[in-house]
């Protein structure tokens, strides 16, 4: 099939590469000229395991190419995916201006029947919004359909999530268009749900908000455990044996960051309000999440009081492991609060250093590894649960430090082992 993907970011580039790998002819479009120029030279705009190899393979086999020319891409394609950003507005509502701009450009170029598939995360009703824009702006008397096909990939495992998705949701306005999408995804041999456009749009928000709710729930329980002398890892293990609960996505820590859970939960709150459904549950999810970092920094301050003049090493800057994405990363919040209190910060991340530098400038000292970060530090703080940090030589780390205090925001070490090794070890929801 001839496919184009408009928006060549985390979702668009991975989607384009995977569809090409399945044998389709794919054009990835972006209005960021520099991004497209670099992609044409084989330079990836993001770090994502397995992406570069897949892109290279499909470019050299002539199944994948990159352009800034939407009109040409639309004309050449039967199926047009929209994968542009849908950031939050100040009040939490979803900003649909990128979607609107793309819909207008599609309308200008559409010259025969096309299937337009919305892969961006958009509030319920956006399918209609896109259809109306194209209908009123199209310059030729041609037919088209608008489908909702939400994306569930996670950064850091985007390629395997796209090759082996747990489900593929297709919200289609009629049977024929559903069949066309089914055919496109058929080679993956994964479970597919064919539904209406509105339900597909809701499935995405309900899924993300539910996962965010699990995280805030476990963090609330972890805070009680900490005060009551219980151990959150034991509690989650005990809960997880109940097959109705399970133990996935109940990792207590510094809360959820990234470009999706915070914005999508806020957006669903606004949708609740729009339909006069009180969003108290989701407001609590956000409130618990927003209090995580101030609470954690208070614990650091209590132990190291006064913070002014202290040196702290930060391990991990990306919002989660296996990505270089710094959007809504917890490290940024922690660093801002500690800096305000007069702390000197040394930081290290295995992959996100370049992105961090463009955001943090000379506010912190950049280190080449965890040991250099720990050198001369009054404490080390684990912010991102990279495997590299789980496998550190902790004796060596300890020798580098001024005093052996570790604040672990992701519970990556065993408290017993750390105590035995002579660390003062402060983690989340554990003694
Ligand atoms: P991104 O910011 O990485 O990429 C978006 C791209 O769209 C950018 O390269 C931008 O230049 C381009 N763009 C914007 N306007 C354009 C236009 N008019 N024409 C052409 N290109 C344009 O965003 P992302 O993280 O890939 O997210 C895209 C959507 O997918 C969002 O709705 C997001 O919520 C959703 N989503 C993201 C993830 C994820 O893990 N990042 C997972 C599932 C769903
Ligand atoms: C999330 C969803 O998992 C994807 O299914 C979805 O497609 C995507 O959002 C999206 O819509 O963009 P992602 O943001 O890449 O994916 O990362 P997650 O692995 O879900 O982690 C999100 C945040 O939650 C991270 O800050 C992580 O540290 C935190 N988290 C996750 C916890 O604190 N505890 C957990 O148990 C799991």
Coordinates of N, CA, C and O in Angstrom, one line a residue, residues 10 13-14 44-53 153-161 320-325 351:
X10 N 8.3 10.8 17.5 CA 8.4 9.5 18.2 C 7.4 8.6 17.5 O 7.8 7.4 17.1
X13 N 7.7 8.6 13.1 CA 8.9 8.0 12.5 C 8.9 6.5 12.7 O 9.2 5.7 11.8
X14 N 8.5 6.1 13.9 CA 8.4 4.6 14.2 C 7.3 4.0 13.4 O 7.5 2.9 12.8
X44 N 19.2 10.1 13.0 CA 17.9 10.0 13.7 C 17.6 11.2 14.6 O 18.6 11.6 15.3
X45 N 16.4 11.7 14.7 CA 16.1 12.8 15.6 C 15.9 12.4 17.0 O 15.9 13.3 17.9
X46 N 15.8 11.1 17.2 CA 15.5 10.6 18.6 C 16.3 9.4 18.8 O 16.7 8.7 17.9
X47 N 16.5 9.1 20.1 CA 17.1 7.8 20.5 C 16.0 6.8 20.7 O 15.1 7.0 21.6
X48 N 16.0 5.7 20.0 CA 15.0 4.7 20.2 C 15.6 3.4 19.7 O 16.0 3.2 18.6
X49 N 15.8 2.4 20.7 CA 16.5 1.2 20.3 C 15.9 0.5 19.1 O 14.7 0.3 19.0
X50 N 16.8 0.2 18.1 CA 16.4 -0.5 16.9 C 15.9 0.3 15.8 O 15.7 -0.1 14.6
X51 N 15.6 1.6 16.1 CA 15.0 2.5 15.0 C 16.0 2.8 13.9 O 15.6 2.7 12.7
X52 N 17.2 3.1 14.2 CA 18.1 3.5 13.1 C 18.3 2.4 12.1 O 18.3 2.6 10.9
X53 N 18.5 1.2 12.6 CA 18.7 0.0 11.7 C 17.5 -0.2 10.8 O 17.6 -0.4 9.6
X153 N 2.2 2.8 21.7 CA 3.7 2.5 21.9 C 4.2 3.2 23.1 O 3.7 4.3 23.5
X154 N 5.3 2.7 23.7 CA 6.0 3.4 24.8 C 7.4 3.8 24.3 O 8.0 3.0 23.5
X155 N 7.8 4.9 24.7 CA 9.2 5.3 24.3 C 10.2 4.3 24.9 O 9.9 3.9 26.0
X156 N 11.2 4.1 24.2 CA 12.2 3.1 24.8 C 12.0 1.7 24.3 O 12.9 0.9 24.3
X157 N 10.7 1.4 24.0 CA 10.5 0.1 23.4 C 9.5 0.2 22.2 O 8.7 -0.6 22.0
X158 N 9.6 1.4 21.6 CA 8.6 1.7 20.5 C 8.6 0.8 19.4 O 7.5 0.4 18.8
X159 N 9.8 0.3 19.0 CA 9.8 -0.6 17.8 C 9.1 -1.9 18.1 O 8.2 -2.4 17.4
X160 N 9.5 -2.5 19.3 CA 8.9 -3.8 19.6 C 7.4 -3.6 19.9 O 6.5 -4.5 19.6
X161 N 7.0 -2.5 20.6 CA 5.6 -2.3 20.8 C 4.8 -2.1 19.5 O 3.6 -2.5 19.5
X320 N 12.3 8.6 31.6 CA 12.3 7.1 31.9 C 13.5 6.5 31.2 O 14.2 7.2 30.4
X321 N 13.9 5.3 31.5 CA 15.0 4.7 30.9 C 14.8 4.4 29.4 O 13.7 4.3 28.9
X322 N 15.9 4.2 28.7 CA 16.0 3.8 27.2 C 15.4 4.9 26.3 O 14.9 4.6 25.2
X323 N 15.4 6.1 26.7 CA 15.0 7.2 25.8 C 15.9 8.4 26.1 O 16.5 8.5 27.2
X324 N 15.9 9.4 25.2 CA 16.6 10.6 25.4 C 15.6 11.7 25.6 O 15.9 12.9 25.6
X325 N 14.3 11.4 25.8 CA 13.2 12.3 25.9 C 13.3 13.0 27.3 O 13.2 12.3 28.3
X351 N 22.1 8.5 28.0 CA 21.7 8.9 26.6 C 21.2 10.4 26.5 O 21.4 11.0 25.4

